[in-house]
Short mmCIF file of N, CA and C in Angstrom, two decimals:
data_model
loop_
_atom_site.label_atom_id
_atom_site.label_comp_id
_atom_site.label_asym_id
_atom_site.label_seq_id
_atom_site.Cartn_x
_atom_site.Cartn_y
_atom_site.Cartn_z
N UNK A 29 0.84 -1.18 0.00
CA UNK A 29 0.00 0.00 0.00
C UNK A 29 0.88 1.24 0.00
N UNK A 30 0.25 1.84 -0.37
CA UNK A 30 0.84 3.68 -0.99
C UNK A 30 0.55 4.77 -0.04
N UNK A 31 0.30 4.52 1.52
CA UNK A 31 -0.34 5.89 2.23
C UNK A 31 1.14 6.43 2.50
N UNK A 32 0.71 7.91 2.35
CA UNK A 32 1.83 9.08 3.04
C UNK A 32 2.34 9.06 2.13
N UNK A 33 2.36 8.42 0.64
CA UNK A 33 3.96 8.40 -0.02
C UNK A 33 3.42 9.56 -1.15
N UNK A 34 2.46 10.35 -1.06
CA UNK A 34 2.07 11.82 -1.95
C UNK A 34 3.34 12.75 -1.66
N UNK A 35 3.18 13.49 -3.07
CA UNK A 35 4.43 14.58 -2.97
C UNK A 35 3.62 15.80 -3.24
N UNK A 36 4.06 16.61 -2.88
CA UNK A 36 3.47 18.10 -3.49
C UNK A 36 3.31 18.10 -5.11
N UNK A 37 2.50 18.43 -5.67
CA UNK A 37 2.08 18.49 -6.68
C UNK A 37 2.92 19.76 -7.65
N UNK A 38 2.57 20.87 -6.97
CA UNK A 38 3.42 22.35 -7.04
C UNK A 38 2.45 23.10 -8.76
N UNK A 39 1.36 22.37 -8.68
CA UNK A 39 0.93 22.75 -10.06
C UNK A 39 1.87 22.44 -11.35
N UNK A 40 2.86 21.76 -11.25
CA UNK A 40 3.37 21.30 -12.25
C UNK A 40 3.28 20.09 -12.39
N UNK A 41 3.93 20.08 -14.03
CA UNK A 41 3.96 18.37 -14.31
C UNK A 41 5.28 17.56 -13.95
N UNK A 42 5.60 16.41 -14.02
CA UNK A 42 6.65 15.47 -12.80
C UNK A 42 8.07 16.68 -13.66
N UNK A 43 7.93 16.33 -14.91
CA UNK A 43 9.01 16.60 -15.43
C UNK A 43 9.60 18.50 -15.17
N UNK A 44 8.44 19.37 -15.03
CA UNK A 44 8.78 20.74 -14.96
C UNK A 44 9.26 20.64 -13.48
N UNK A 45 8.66 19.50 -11.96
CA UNK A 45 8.85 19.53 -10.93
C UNK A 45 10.31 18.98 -10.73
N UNK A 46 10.87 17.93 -11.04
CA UNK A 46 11.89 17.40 -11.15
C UNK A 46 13.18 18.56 -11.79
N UNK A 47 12.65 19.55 -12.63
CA UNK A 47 13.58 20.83 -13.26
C UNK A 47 13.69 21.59 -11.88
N UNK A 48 12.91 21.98 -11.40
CA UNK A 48 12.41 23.16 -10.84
C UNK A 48 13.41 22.46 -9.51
N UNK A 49 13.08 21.52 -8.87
CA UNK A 49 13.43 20.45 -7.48
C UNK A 49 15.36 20.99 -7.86
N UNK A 50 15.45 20.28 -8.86
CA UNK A 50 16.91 20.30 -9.49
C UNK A 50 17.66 22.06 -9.74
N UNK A 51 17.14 22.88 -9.99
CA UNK A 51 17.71 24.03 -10.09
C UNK A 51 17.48 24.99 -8.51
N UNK A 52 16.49 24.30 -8.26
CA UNK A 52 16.75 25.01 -6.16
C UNK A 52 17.63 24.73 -5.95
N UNK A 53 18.08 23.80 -5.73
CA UNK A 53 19.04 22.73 -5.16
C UNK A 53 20.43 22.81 -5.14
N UNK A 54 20.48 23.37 -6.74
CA UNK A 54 21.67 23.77 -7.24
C UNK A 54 22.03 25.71 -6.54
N UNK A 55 21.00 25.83 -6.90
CA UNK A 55 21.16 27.35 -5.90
C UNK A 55 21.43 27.78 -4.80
N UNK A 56 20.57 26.62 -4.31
CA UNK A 56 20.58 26.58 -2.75
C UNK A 56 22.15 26.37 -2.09
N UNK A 57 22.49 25.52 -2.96
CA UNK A 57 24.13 24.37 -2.76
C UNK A 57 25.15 25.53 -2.91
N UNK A 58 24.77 26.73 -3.92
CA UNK A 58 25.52 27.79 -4.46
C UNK A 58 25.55 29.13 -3.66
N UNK A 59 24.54 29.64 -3.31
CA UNK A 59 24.45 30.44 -2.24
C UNK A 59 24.02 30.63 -1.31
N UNK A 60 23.85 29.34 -0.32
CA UNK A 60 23.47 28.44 0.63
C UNK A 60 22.24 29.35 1.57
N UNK A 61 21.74 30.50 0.78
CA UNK A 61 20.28 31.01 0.66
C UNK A 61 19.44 30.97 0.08
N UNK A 62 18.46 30.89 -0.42
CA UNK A 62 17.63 31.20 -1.44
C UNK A 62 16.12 31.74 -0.77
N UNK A 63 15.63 32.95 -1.21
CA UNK A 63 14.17 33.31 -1.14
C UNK A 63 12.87 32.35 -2.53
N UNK A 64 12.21 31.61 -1.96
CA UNK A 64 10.95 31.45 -2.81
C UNK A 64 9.87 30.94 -1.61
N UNK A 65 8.83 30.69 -2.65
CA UNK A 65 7.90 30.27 -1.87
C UNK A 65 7.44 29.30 -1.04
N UNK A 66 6.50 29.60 -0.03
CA UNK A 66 6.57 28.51 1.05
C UNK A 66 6.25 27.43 0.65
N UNK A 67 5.58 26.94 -0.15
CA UNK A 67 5.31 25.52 -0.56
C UNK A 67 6.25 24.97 -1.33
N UNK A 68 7.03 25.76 -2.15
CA UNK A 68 8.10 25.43 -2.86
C UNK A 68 9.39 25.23 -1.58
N UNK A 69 9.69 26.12 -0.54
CA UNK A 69 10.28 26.26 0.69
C UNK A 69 10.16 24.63 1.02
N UNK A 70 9.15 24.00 1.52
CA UNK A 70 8.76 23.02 2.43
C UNK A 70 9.27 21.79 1.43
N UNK A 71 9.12 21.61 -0.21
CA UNK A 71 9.25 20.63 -1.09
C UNK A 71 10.84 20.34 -0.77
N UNK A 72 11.38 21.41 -0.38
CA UNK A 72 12.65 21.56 -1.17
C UNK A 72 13.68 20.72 0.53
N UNK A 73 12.94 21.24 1.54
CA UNK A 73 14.06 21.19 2.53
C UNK A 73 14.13 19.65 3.19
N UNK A 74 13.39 18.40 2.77
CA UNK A 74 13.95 17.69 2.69
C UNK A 74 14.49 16.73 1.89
N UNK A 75 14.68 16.81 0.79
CA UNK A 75 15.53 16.77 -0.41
C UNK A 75 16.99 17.38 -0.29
N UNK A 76 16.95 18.85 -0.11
CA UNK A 76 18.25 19.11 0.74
C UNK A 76 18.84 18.52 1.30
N UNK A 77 18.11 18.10 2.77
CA UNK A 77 18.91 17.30 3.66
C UNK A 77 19.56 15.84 3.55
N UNK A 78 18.67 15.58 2.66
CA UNK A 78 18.97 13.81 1.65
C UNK A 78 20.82 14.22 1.20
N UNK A 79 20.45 15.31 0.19
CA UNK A 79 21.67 15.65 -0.60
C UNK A 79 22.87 15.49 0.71
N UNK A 80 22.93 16.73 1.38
CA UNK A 80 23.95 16.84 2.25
C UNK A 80 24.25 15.36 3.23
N UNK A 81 23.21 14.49 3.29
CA UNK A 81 23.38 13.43 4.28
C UNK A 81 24.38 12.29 3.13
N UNK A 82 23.80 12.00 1.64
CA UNK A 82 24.58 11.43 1.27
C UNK A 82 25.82 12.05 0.81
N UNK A 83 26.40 13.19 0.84
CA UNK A 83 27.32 14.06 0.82
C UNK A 83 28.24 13.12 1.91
N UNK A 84 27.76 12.93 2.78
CA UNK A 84 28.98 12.90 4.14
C UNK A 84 29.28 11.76 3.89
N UNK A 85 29.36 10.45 3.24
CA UNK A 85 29.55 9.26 3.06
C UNK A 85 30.60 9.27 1.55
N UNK A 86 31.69 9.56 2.09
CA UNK A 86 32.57 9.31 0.79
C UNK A 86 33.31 8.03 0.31
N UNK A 87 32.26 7.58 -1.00
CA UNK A 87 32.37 6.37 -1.56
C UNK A 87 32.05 7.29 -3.14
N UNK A 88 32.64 6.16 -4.14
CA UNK A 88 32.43 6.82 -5.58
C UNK A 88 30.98 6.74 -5.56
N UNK A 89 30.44 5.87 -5.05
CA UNK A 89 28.66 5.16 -5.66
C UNK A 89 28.02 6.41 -5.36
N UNK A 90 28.09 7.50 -4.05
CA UNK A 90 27.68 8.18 -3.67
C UNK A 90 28.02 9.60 -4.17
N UNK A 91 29.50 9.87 -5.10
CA UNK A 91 29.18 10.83 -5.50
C UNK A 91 28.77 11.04 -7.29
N UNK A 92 28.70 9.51 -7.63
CA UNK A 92 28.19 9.79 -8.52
C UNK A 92 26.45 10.30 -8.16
N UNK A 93 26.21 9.57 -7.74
CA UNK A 93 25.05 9.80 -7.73
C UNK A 93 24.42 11.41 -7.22
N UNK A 94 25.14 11.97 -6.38
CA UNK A 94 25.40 13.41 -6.42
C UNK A 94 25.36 14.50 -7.45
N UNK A 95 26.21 13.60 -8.67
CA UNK A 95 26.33 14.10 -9.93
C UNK A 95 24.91 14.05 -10.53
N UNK A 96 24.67 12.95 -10.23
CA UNK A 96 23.19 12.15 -11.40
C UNK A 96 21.85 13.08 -10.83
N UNK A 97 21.83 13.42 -9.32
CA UNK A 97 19.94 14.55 -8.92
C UNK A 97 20.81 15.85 -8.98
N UNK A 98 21.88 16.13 -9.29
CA UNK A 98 22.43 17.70 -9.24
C UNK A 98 22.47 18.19 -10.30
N UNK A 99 23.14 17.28 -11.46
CA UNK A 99 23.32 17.36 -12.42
C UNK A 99 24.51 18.60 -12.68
N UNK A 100 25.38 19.21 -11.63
CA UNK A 100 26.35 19.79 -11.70
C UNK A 100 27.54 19.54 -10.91
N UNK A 101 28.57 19.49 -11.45
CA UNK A 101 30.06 18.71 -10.93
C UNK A 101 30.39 19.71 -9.85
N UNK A 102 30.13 21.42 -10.18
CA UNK A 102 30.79 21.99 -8.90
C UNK A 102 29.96 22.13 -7.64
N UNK A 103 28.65 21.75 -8.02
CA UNK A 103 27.78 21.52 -6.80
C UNK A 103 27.95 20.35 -5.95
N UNK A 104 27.99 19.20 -7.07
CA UNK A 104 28.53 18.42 -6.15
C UNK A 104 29.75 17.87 -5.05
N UNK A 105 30.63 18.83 -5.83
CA UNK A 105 32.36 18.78 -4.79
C UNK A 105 32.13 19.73 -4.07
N UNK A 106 31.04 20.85 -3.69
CA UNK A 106 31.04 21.86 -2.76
C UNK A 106 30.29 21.16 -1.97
N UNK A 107 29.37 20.16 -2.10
CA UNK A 107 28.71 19.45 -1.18
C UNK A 107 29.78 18.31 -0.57
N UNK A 108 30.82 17.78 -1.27
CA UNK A 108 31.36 16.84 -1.08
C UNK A 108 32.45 17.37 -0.16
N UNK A 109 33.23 18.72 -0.61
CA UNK A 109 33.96 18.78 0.15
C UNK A 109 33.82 19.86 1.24
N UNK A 110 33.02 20.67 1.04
CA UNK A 110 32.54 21.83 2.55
C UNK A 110 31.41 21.48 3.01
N UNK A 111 30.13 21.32 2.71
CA UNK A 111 29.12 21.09 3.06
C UNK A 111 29.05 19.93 4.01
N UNK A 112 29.58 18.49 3.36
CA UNK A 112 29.57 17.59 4.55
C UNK A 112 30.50 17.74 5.73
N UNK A 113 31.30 18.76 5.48
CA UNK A 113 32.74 18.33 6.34
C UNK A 113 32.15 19.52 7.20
N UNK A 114 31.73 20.39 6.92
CA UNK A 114 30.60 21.27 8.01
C UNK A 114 30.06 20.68 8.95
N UNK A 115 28.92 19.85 8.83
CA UNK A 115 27.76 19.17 9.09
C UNK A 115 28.03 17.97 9.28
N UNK A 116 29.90 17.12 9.90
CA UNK A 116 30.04 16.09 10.21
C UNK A 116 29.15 15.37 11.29
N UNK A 117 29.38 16.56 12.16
CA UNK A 117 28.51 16.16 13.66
C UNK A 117 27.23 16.46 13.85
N UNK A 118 26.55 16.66 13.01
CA UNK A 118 25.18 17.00 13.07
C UNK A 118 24.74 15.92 12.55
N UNK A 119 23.31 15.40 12.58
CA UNK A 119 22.58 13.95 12.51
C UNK A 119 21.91 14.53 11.63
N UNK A 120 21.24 15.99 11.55
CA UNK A 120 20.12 15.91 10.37
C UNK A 120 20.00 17.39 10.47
N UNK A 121 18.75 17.80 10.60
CA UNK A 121 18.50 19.26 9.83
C UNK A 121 19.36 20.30 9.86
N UNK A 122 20.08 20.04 8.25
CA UNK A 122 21.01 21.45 8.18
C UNK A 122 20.11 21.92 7.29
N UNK A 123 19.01 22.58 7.18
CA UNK A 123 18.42 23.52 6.74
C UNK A 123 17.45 24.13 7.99
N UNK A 124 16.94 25.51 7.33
CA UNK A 124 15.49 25.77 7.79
C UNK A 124 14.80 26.62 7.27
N UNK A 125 13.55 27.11 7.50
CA UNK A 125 12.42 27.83 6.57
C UNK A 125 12.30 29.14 7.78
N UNK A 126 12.44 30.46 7.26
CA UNK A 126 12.10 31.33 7.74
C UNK A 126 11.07 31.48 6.99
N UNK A 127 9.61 32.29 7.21
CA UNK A 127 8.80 32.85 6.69
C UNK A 127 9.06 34.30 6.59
N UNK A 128 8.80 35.05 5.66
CA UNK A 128 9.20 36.27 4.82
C UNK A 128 7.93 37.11 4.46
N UNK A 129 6.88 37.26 4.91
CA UNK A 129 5.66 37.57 4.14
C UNK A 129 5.29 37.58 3.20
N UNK A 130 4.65 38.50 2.56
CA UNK A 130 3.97 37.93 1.21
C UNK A 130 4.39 38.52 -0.12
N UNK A 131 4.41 38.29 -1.11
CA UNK A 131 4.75 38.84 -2.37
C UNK A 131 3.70 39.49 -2.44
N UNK A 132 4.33 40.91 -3.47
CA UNK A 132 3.25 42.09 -3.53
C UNK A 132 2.46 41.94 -4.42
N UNK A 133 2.79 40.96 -5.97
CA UNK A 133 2.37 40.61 -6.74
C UNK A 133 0.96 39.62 -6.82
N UNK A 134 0.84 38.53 -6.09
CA UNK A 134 0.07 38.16 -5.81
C UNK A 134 -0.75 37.23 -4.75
N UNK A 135 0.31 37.97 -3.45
CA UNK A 135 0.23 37.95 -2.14
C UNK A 135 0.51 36.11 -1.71
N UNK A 136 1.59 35.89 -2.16
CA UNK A 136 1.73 34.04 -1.86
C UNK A 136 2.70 34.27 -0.68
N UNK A 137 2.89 33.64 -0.08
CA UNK A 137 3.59 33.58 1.26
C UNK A 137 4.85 33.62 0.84
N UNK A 138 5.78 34.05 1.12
CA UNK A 138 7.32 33.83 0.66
C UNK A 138 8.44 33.49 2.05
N UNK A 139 9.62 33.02 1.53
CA UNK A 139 10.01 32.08 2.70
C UNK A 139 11.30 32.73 2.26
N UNK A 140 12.36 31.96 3.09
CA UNK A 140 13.45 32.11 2.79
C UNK A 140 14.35 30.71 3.35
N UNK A 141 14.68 30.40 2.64
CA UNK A 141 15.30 28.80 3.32
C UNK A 141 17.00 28.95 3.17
N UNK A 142 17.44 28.46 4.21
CA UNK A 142 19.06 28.74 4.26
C UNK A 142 19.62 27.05 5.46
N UNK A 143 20.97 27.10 4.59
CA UNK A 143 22.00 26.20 5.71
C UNK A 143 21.60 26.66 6.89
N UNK A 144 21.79 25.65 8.05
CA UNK A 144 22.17 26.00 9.24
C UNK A 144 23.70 26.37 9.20
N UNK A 145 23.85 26.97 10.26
CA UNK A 145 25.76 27.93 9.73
C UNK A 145 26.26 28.30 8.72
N UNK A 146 25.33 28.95 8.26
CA UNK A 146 26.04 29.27 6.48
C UNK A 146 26.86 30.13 6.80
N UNK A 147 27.51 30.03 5.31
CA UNK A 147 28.68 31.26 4.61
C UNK A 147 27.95 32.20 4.39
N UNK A 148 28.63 33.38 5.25
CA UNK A 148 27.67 34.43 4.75
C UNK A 148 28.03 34.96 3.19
N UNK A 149 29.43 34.94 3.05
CA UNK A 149 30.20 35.40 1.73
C UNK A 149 29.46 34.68 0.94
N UNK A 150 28.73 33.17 0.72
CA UNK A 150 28.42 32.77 -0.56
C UNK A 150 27.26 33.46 -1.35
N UNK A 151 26.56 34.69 -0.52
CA UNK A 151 25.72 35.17 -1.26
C UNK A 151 26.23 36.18 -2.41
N UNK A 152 27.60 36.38 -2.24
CA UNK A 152 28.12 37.09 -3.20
C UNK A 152 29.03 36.63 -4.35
N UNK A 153 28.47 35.52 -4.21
CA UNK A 153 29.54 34.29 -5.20
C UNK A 153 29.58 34.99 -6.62
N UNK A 154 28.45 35.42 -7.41
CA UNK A 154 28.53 36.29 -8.80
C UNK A 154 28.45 37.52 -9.17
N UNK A 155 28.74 38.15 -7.12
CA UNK A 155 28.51 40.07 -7.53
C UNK A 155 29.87 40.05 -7.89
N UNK A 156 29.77 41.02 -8.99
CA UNK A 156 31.19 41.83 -9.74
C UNK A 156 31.70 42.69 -8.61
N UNK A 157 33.02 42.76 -8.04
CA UNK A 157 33.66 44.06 -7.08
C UNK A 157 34.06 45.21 -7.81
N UNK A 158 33.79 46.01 -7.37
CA UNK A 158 33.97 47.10 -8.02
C UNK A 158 35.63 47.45 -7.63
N UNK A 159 36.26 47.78 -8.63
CA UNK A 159 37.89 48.25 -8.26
C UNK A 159 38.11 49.38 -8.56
N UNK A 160 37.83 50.73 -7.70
CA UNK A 160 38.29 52.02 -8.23
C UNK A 160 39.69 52.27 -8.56
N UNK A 161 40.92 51.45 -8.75
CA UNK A 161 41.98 51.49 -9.58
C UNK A 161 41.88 51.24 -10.48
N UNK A 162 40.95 50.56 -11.01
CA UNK A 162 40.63 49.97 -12.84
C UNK A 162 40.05 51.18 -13.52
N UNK A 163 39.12 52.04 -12.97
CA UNK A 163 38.48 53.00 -13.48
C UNK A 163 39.07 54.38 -13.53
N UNK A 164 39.93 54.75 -12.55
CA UNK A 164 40.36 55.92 -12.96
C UNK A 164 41.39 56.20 -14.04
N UNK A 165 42.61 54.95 -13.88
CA UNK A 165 42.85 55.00 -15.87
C UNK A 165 42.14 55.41 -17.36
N UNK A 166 40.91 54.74 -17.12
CA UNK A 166 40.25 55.03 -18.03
C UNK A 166 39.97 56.13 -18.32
N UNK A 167 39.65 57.30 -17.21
CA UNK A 167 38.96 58.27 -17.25
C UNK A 167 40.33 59.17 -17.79
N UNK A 168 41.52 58.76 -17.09
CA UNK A 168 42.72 59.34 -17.95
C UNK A 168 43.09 59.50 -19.36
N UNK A 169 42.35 58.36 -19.77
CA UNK A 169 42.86 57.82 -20.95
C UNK A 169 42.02 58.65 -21.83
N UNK A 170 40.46 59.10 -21.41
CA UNK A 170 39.73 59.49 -22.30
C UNK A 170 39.97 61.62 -22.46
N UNK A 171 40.29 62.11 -21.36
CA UNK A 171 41.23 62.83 -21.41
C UNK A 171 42.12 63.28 -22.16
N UNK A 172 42.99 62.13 -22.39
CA UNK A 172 44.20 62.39 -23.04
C UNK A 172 43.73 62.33 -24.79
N UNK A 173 42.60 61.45 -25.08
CA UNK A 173 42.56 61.01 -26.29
C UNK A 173 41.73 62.65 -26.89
N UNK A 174 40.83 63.06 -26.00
CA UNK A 174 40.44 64.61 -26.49
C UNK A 174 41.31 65.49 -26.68
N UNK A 175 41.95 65.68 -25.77
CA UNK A 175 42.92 67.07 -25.72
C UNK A 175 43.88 67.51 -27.36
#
């Protein structure tokens, strides 16, 4: 028999859910924050914890398979090599769900789900730094090319 074994539906079909499951995941793994929604929030955080639990068991079988629901190599060695080695001594929930209120758009509950002990730096994994030594050359340069 089949009781309890329902999944969230999420209004999608298996295959858009299985995309959607797969690119949190990868985000999540990447800037060990992510804001979406609470039902999407709740799908996601124990699936997470699956990931990171078979993370801590280093055998090939296990990181392939890392490879195979991630479907990305640097997600999976950031799980393989910081994420579990974080979360050696912990038994289970390295995530959790803050609630965030509501989107203005069309008032759905919004969440925010994050590591327990995160990096705070990984939220800046793809901001550009700005280098005010790179720029004032330029401004020299354009200077010189008028005069």
């Amino acid at each position: 028999m089949r009781h309890g074994l329902v999944n969230k539906k999420l209004n999608r079909t298996s295959e858009h859910r299985k995309a959607l499951l797969k690119n949190m995941l990868n985000s999540l793994i990447k800037y060990e924050q992510i804001k979406t929604t609470l039902p999407k929030a709740k799908f996601l955080k124990p699936q997470a914890d699956k990931i990171i639990t078979l993370g801590k068991k280093e055998t090939l079988q296990t990181t392939k398979m890392l490879v195979s629901k991630l479907q990305d190599i640097k997600s999976a060695n950031k799980v393989k090599k910081t994420l579990s080695k974080r979360y050696e001594n912990r038994k289970g929930g390295y995530t959790r769900i803050i609630k965030a209120g509501f989107r203005y758009g069309d008032n759905a509950p919004m969440a925010i789900i994050e590591f327990v002990d995160r990096d705070v730096e990984a939220k800046r994994v793809d901001k550009k730094k700005k280098n005010p030594t790179k720029e004032a050359p330029k401004i020299e340069e354009k200077k010189q090319v008028t005069a």
